[in-house]
CSV table of C-alpha atoms in Angstrom, one decimal:
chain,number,residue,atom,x,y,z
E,1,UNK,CA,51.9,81.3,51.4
E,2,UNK,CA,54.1,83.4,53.3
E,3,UNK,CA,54.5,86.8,52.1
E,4,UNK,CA,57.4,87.9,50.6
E,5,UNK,CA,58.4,91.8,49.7
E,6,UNK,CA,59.6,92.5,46.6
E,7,UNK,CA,62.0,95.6,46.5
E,8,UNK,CA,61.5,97.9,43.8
E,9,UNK,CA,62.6,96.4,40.4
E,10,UNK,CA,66.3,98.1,39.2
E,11,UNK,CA,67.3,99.1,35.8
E,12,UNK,CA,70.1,97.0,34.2
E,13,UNK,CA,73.0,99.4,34.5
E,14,UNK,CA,72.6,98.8,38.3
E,15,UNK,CA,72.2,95.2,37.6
E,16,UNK,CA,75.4,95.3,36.0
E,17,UNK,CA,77.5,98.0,38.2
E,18,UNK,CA,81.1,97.8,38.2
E,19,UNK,CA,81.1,96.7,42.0
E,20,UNK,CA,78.7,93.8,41.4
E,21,UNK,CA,80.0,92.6,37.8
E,22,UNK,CA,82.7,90.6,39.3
E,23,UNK,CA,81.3,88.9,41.5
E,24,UNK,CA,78.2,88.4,39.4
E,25,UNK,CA,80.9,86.9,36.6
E,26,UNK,CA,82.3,84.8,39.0
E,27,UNK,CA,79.1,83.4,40.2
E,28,UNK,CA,78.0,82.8,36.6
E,29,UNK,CA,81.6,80.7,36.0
E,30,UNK,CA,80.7,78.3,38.7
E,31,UNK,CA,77.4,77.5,37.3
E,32,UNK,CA,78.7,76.6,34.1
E,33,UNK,CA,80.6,74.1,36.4
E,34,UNK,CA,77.6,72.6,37.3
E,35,UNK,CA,76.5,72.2,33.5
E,36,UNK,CA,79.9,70.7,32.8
E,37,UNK,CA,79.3,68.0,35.4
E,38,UNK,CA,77.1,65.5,32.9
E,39,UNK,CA,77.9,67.8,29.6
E,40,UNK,CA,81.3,66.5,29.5
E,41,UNK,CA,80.5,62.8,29.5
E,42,UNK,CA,77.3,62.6,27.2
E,43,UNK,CA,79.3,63.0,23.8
E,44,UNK,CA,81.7,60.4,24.3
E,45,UNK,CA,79.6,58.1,25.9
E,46,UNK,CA,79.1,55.7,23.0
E,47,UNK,CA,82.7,55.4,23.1
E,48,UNK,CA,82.3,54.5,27.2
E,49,UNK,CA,79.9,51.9,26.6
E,50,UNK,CA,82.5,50.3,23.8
E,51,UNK,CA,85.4,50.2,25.5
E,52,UNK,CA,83.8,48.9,29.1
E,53,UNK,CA,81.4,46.6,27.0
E,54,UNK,CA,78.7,48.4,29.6
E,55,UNK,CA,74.9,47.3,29.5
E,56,UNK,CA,72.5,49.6,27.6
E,57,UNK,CA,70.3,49.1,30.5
E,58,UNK,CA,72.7,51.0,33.2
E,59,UNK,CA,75.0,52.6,30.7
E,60,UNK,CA,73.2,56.2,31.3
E,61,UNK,CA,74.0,56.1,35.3
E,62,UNK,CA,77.3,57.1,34.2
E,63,UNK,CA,75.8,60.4,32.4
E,64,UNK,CA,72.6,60.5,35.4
E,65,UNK,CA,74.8,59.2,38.6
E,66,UNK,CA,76.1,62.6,39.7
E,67,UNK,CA,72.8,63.8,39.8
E,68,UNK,CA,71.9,61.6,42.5
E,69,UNK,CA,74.0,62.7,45.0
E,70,UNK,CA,73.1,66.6,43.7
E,71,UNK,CA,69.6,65.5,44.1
E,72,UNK,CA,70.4,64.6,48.3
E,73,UNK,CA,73.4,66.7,48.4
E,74,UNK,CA,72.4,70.3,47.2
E,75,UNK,CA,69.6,70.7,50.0
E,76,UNK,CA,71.4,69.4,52.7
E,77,UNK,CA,73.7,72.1,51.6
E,78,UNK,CA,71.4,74.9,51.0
E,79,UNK,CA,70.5,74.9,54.3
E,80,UNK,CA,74.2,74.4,55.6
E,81,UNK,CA,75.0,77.7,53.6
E,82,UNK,CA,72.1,79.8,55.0
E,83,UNK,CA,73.6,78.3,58.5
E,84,UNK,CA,77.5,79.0,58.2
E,85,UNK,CA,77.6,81.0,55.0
E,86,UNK,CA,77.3,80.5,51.1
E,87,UNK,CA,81.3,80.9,50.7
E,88,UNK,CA,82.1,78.2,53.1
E,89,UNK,CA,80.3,76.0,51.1
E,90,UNK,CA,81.3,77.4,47.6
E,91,UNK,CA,84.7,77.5,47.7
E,92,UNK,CA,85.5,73.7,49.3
E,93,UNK,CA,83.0,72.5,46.9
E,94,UNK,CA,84.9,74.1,43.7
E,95,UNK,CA,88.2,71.9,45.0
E,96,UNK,CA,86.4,69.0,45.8
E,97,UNK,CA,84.5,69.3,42.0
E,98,UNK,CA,87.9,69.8,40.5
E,99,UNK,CA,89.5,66.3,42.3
E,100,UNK,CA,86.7,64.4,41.8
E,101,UNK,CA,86.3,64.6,38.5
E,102,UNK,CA,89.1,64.6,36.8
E,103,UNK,CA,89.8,61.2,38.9
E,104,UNK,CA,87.2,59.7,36.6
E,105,UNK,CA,90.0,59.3,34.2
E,106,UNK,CA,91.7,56.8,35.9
E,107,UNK,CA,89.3,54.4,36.2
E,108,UNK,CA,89.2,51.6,33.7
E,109,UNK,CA,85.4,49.6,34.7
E,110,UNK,CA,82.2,50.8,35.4
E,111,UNK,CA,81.7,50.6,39.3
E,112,UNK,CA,85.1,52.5,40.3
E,113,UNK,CA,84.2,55.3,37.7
E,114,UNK,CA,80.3,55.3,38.7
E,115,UNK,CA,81.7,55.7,42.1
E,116,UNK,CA,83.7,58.9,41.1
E,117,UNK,CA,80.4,60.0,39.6
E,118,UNK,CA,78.4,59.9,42.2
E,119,UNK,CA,81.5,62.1,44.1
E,120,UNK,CA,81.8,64.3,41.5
E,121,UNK,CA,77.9,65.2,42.1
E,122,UNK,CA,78.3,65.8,46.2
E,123,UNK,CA,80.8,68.5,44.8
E,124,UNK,CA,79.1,69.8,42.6
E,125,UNK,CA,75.4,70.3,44.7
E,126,UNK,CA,77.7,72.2,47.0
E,127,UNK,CA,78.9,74.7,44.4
E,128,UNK,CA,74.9,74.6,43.0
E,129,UNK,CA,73.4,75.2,46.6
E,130,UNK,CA,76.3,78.1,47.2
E,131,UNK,CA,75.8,79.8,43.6
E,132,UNK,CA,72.0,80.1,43.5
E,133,UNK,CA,72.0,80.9,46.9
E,134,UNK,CA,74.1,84.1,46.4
E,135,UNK,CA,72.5,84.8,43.2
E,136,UNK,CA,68.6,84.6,44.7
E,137,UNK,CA,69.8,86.9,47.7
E,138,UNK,CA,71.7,89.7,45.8
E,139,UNK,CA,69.1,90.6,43.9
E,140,UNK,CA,65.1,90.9,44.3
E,141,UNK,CA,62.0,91.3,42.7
E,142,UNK,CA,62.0,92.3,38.7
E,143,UNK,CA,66.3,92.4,38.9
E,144,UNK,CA,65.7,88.5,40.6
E,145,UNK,CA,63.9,87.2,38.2
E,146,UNK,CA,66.5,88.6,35.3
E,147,UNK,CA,69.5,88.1,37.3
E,148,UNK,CA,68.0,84.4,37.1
E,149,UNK,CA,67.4,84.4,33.6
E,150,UNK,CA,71.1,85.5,33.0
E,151,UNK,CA,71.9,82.5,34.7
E,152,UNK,CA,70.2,80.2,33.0
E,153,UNK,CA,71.7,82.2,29.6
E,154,UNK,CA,75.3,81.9,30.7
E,155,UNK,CA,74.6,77.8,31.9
E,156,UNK,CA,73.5,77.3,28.5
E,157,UNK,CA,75.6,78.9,26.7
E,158,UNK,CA,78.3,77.4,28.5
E,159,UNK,CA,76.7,74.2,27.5
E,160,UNK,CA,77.0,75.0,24.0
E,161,UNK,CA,80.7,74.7,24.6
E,162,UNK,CA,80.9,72.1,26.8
E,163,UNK,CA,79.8,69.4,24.6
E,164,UNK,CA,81.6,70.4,21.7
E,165,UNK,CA,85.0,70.7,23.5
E,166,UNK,CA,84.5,67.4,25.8
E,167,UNK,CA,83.4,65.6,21.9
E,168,UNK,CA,86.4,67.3,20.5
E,169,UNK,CA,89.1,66.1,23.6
E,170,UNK,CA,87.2,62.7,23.2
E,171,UNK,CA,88.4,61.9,19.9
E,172,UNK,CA,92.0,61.6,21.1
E,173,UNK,CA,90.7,59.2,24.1
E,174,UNK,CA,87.5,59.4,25.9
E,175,UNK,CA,89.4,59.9,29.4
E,176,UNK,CA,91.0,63.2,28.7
E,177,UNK,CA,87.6,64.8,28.1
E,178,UNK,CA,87.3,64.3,32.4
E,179,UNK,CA,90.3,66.3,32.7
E,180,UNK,CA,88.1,69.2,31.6
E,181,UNK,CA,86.8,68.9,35.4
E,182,UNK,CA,90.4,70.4,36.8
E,183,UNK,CA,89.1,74.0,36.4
E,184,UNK,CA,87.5,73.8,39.5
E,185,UNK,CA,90.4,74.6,41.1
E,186,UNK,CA,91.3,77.9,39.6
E,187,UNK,CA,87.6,79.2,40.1
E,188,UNK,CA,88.0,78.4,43.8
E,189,UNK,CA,91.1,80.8,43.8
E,190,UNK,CA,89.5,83.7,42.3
E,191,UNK,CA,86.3,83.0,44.3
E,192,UNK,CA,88.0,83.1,47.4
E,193,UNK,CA,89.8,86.6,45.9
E,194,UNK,CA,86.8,88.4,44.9
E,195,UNK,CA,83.9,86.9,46.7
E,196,UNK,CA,83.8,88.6,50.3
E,197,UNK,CA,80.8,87.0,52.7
E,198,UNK,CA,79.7,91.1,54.1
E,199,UNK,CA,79.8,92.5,50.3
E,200,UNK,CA,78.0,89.6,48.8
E,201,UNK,CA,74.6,91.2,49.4
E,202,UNK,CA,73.3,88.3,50.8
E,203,UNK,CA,71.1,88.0,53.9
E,204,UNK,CA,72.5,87.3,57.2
E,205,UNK,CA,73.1,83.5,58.3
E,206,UNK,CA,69.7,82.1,59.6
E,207,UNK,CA,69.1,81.0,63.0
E,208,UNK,CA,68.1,77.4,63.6
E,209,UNK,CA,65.2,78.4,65.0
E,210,UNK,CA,63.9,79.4,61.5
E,211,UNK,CA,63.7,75.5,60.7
E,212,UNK,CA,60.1,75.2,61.5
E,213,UNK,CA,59.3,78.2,58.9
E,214,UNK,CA,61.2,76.7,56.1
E,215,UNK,CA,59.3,73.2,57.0
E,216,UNK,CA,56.1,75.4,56.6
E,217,UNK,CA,57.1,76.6,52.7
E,218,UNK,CA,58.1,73.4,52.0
E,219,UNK,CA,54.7,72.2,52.6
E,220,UNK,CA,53.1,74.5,50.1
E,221,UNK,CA,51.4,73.2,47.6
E,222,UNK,CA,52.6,75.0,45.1
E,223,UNK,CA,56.1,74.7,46.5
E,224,UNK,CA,55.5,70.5,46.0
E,225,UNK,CA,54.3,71.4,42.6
E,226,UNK,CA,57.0,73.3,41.3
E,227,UNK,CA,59.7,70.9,42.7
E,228,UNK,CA,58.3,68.3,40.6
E,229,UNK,CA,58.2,70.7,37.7
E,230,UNK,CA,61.9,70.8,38.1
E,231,UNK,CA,62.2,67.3,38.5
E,232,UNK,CA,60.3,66.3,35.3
E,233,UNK,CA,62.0,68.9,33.0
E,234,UNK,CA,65.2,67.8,34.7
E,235,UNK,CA,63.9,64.2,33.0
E,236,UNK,CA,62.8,65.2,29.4
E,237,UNK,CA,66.1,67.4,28.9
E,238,UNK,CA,68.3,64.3,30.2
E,239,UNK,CA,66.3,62.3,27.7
E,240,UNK,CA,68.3,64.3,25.0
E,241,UNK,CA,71.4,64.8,26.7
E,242,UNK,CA,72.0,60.7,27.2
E,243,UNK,CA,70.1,59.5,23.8
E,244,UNK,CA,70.6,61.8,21.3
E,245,UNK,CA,73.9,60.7,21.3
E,246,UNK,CA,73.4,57.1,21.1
E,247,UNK,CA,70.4,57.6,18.2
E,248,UNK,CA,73.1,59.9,15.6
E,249,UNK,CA,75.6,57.1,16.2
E,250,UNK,CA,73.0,54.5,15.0
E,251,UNK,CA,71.3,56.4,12.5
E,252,UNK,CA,74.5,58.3,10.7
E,253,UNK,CA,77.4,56.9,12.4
E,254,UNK,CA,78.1,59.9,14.4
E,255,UNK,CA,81.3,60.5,15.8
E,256,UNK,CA,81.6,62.2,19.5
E,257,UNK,CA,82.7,65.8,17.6
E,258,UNK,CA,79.9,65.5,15.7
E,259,UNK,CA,77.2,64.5,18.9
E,260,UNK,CA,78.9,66.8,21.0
E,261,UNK,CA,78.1,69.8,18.2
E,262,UNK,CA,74.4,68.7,18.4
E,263,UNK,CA,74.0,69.2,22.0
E,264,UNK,CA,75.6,72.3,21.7
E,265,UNK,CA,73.6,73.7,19.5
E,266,UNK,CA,70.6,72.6,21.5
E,267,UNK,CA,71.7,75.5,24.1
E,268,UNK,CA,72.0,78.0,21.5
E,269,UNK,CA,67.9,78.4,21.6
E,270,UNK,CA,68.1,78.0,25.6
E,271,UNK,CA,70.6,80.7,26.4
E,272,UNK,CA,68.8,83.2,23.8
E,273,UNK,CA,65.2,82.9,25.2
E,274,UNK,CA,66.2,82.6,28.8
E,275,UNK,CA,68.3,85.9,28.9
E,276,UNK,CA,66.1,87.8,26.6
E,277,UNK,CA,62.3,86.4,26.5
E,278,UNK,CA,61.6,83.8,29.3
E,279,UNK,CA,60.8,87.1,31.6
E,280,UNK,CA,59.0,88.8,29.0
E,281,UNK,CA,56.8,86.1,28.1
E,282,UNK,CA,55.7,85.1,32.1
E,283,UNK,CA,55.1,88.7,31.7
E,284,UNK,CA,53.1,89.0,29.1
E,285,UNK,CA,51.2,85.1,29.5
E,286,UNK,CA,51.8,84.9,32.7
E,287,UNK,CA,53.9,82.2,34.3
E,288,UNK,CA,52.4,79.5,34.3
E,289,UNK,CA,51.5,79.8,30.7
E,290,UNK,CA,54.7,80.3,29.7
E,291,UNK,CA,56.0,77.2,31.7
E,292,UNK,CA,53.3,75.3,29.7
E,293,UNK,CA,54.3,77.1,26.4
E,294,UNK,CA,58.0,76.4,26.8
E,295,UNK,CA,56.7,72.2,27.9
E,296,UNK,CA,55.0,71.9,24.4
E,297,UNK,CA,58.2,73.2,22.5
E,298,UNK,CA,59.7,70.6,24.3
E,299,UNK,CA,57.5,67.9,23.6
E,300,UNK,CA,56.7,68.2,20.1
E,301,UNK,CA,60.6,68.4,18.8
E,302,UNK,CA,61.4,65.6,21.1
E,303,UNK,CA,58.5,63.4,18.9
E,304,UNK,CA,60.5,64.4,15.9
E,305,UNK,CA,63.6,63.2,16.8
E,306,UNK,CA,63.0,59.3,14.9
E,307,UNK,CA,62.3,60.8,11.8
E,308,UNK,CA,65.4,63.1,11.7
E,309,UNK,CA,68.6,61.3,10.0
E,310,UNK,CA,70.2,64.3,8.2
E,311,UNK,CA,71.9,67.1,10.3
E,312,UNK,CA,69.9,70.0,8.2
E,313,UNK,CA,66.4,69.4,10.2
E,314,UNK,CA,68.8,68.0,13.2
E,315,UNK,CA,70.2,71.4,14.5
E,316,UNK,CA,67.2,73.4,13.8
E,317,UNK,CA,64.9,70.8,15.6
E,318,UNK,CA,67.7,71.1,18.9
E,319,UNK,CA,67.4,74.6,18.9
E,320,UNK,CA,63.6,74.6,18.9
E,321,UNK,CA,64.3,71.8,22.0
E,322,UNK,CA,66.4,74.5,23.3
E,323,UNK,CA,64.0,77.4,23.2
E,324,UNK,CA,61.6,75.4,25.0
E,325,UNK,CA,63.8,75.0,27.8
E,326,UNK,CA,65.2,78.1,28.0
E,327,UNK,CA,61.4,79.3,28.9
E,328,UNK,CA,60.8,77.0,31.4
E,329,UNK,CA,63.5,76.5,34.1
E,330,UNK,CA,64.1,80.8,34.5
E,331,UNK,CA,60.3,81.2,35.2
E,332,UNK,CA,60.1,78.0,37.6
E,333,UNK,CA,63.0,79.1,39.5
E,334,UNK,CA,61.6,82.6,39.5
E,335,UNK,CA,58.4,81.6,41.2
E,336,UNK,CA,60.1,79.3,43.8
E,337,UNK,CA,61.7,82.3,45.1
E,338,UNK,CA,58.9,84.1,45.4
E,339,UNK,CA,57.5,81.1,48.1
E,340,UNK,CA,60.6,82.3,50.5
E,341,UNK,CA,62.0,85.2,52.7
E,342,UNK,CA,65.4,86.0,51.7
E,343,UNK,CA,66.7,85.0,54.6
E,344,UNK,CA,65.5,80.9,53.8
E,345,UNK,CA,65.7,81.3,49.5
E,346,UNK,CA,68.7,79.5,49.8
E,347,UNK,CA,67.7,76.4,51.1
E,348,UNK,CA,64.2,76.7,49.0
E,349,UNK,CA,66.2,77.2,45.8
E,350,UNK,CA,68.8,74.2,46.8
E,351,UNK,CA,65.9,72.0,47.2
E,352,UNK,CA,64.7,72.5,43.7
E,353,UNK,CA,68.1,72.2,42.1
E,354,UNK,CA,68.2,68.5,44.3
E,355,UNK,CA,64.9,68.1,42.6
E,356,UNK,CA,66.3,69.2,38.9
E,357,UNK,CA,69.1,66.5,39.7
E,358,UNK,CA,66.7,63.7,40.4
E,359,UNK,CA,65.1,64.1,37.5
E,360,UNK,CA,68.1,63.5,35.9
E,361,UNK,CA,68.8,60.6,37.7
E,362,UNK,CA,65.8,59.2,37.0
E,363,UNK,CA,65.7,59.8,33.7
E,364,UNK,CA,68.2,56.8,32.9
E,365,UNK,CA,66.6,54.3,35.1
E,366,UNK,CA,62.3,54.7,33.5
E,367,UNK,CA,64.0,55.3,29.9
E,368,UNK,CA,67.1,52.5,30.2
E,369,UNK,CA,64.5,49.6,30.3
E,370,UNK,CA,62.7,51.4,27.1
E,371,UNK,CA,65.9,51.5,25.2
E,372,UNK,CA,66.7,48.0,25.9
E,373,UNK,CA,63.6,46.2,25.2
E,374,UNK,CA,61.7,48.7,22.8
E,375,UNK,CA,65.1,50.4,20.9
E,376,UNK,CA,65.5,54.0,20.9
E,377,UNK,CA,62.8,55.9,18.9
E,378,UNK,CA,59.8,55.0,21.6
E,379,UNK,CA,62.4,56.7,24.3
E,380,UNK,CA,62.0,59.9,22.9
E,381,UNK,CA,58.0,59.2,22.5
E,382,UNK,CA,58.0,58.6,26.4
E,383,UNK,CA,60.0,62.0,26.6
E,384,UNK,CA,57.7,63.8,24.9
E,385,UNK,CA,54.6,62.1,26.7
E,386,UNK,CA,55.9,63.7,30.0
E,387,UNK,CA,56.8,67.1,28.6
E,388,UNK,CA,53.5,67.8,27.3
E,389,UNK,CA,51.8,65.9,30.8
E,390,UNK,CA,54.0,68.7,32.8
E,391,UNK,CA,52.7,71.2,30.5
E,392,UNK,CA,49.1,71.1,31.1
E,393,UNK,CA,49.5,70.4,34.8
E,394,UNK,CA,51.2,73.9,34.8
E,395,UNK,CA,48.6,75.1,32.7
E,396,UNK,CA,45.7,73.9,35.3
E,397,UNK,CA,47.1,76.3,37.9
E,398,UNK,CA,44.7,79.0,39.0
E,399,UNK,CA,45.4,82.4,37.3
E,400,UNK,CA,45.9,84.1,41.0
E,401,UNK,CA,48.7,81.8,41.4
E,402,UNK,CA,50.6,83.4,38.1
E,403,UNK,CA,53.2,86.3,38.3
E,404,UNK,CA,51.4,89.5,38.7
């Protein structure tokens, strides 16, 4: 591996100084974006697949199909905003999020609106590639890797309130929850207000001649094996996100209110451990254990899932789910940082959100076919197969490879 100085770890006060706090703020806003992009969709897609008459077996690309183009899109861009600069990337990308998906409305059959999708997800790797790129390079060492866990807090928690006001505009009509999309536009104002490319803290643009280094991270083992970390996680979570839905409406007739409270109250666990313990515990563990740990949360409430039909062991069991995410993606962003200068995180860190969002694509297209032929409970049993798989294949990393 290359090495990689850490500067000495700040205290939270300067984490959170008055100069930074805005720009850290606004940062954090256009992440949530980037949770809104499926969040918005997956509570009142029941209500999608009625009114289209849509086939089980592809009905989940609409939830999954933006995260195909994130999954090409967000590297391409990571290295285009190490090239020209994070803001030139961020602030199109916000306007372009904002007009591609709230045309999604307008479209009355599945290819035109799958179309818009797949749009929608260009936009939105472009904000994603921007974002993490600014965070990874304002901050370093011990501030990184809480910095990154606020991140994954505020995404969360944003995605506590996503669901639950996309299910609540989706009981009037299922097409004015994609107007939700439209505040894009007012982020890439205040973005292009506050957000100055010299006071960002970030690294100068990188030469192209630094091409042949990034190929050489890329290479890394370890590199390979956390972007398919990312990927897999990306898979089990989008599990939940497209079917959980789809099970309460079978199982107790639930309404898209009622789904979208459920997935928000999977985030409640997420945002809590990733802000406050997912550091602590790679800590304390190490890493990789904790990757594992938070893999095996993950696993075991997803087996649950068939046997729950009454929303008093639903909402604890989706917080548990939560928890067990909320460990996992700080710590594995965390340590792909680590495998890059800061002059290159960028485009490292763009790769593995394009690896997040293929997961999520994919998820649609192994578990569709299961749905359709087999019915939902032996979905989530697939689910939690892989969970637990990633788990152990995090827990088989040598202990010189954990966070020291």
């Amino acid at each position: 591996m290359l090495p990689v100085r850490k500067a000495p770890a700040r205290p939270l006060s300067k984490l959170m100084a008055s100069k930074q706090l805005p720009k850290l703020l606004v940062l954090l806003a256009a992440g949530c974006l980037t949770t809104m992009t499926g969040g918005i969709v997956s509570p009142v897609l029941p209500e999608i697949v009625q009114q289209l008459q849509l086939d089980p077996r592809w009905a989940g690309l609409l939830v999954s199909m933006h995260a195909l183009a994130i999954a090409v899109c967000t590297p391409l861009f990571g290295i285009l905003s190490d090239r020209i600069g994070k803001l030139k990337v961020l602030i199109p990308g916000l306007v372009l999020y904002a007009i591609f998906g709230t045309a999604g409305a307008w479209m009355q059959s599945f290819l035109p609106l799958l179309a818009t999708r797949a749009l929608l997800g260009a936009a939105s790797g472009a904000v994603a590639a921007a974002t993490i790129g600014l965070l990874g390079t304002m901050y370093e060492g011990d501030a990184r890797s809480r910095i990154l866990g606020y991140a994954t807090s505020a995404m969360t928690t944003a995605s506590i309130l996503i669901p639950l006001i996309g299910g609540w505009v989706g009981q009037h009509h299922w097409q004015y929850a994609f107007y939700l999309y439209g505040f894009g536009l007012p982020l890439a104002a205040i973005a292009a207000v506050l957000l100055k490319e010299g006071q960002s803290g970030q690294s100068s643009v990188i030469p192209a001649n630094q091409t042949q280094q990034l190929l050489q991270i890329l290479r890394q083992p370890r590199t390979l094996q956390l972007y398919l970390t990312l990927a897999l996680a990306a898979s089990v979570v989008y599990s939940v996100v497209i079917y959980t839905p789809l099970y309460l409406r079978e199982a107790i007739g639930a309404t898209p209110l009622l789904n979208g409270s459920v997935l928000a109250v999977r985030a409640i666990g997420a945002a809590i451990v990733s802000a406050l313990l997912a550091s602590r515990l790679a800590k304390a563990m190490g890493t990789e254990r904790a990757i594992a740990l938070g893999f095996t949360l993950m696993s075991l409430t997803l087996a649950t899932i068939p046997f729950l039909d009454q929303l008093e062991w639903i909402m604890p069991t989706a917080v548990l789910f939560g928890m067990g995410f909320g460990v996992v993606v700080p710590n594995v962003y965390d340590r792909l940082a680590d495998q890059a200068p800061s002059e290159l995180r960028s485009s490292v860190l763009a790769i593995g959100t394009g690896c997040n969002s293929l997961g999520q694509f994919i998820s649609p297209l192994v578990l569709g076919p299961v749905w359709k032929y087999a019915g939902l409970p032996p979905v989530f049993y697939v689910a939690a197969a892989v969970a637990l798989g990633t788990g152990l294949l995090n827990l088989l990393q040598h202990p010189q490879d954990s966070h020291q």
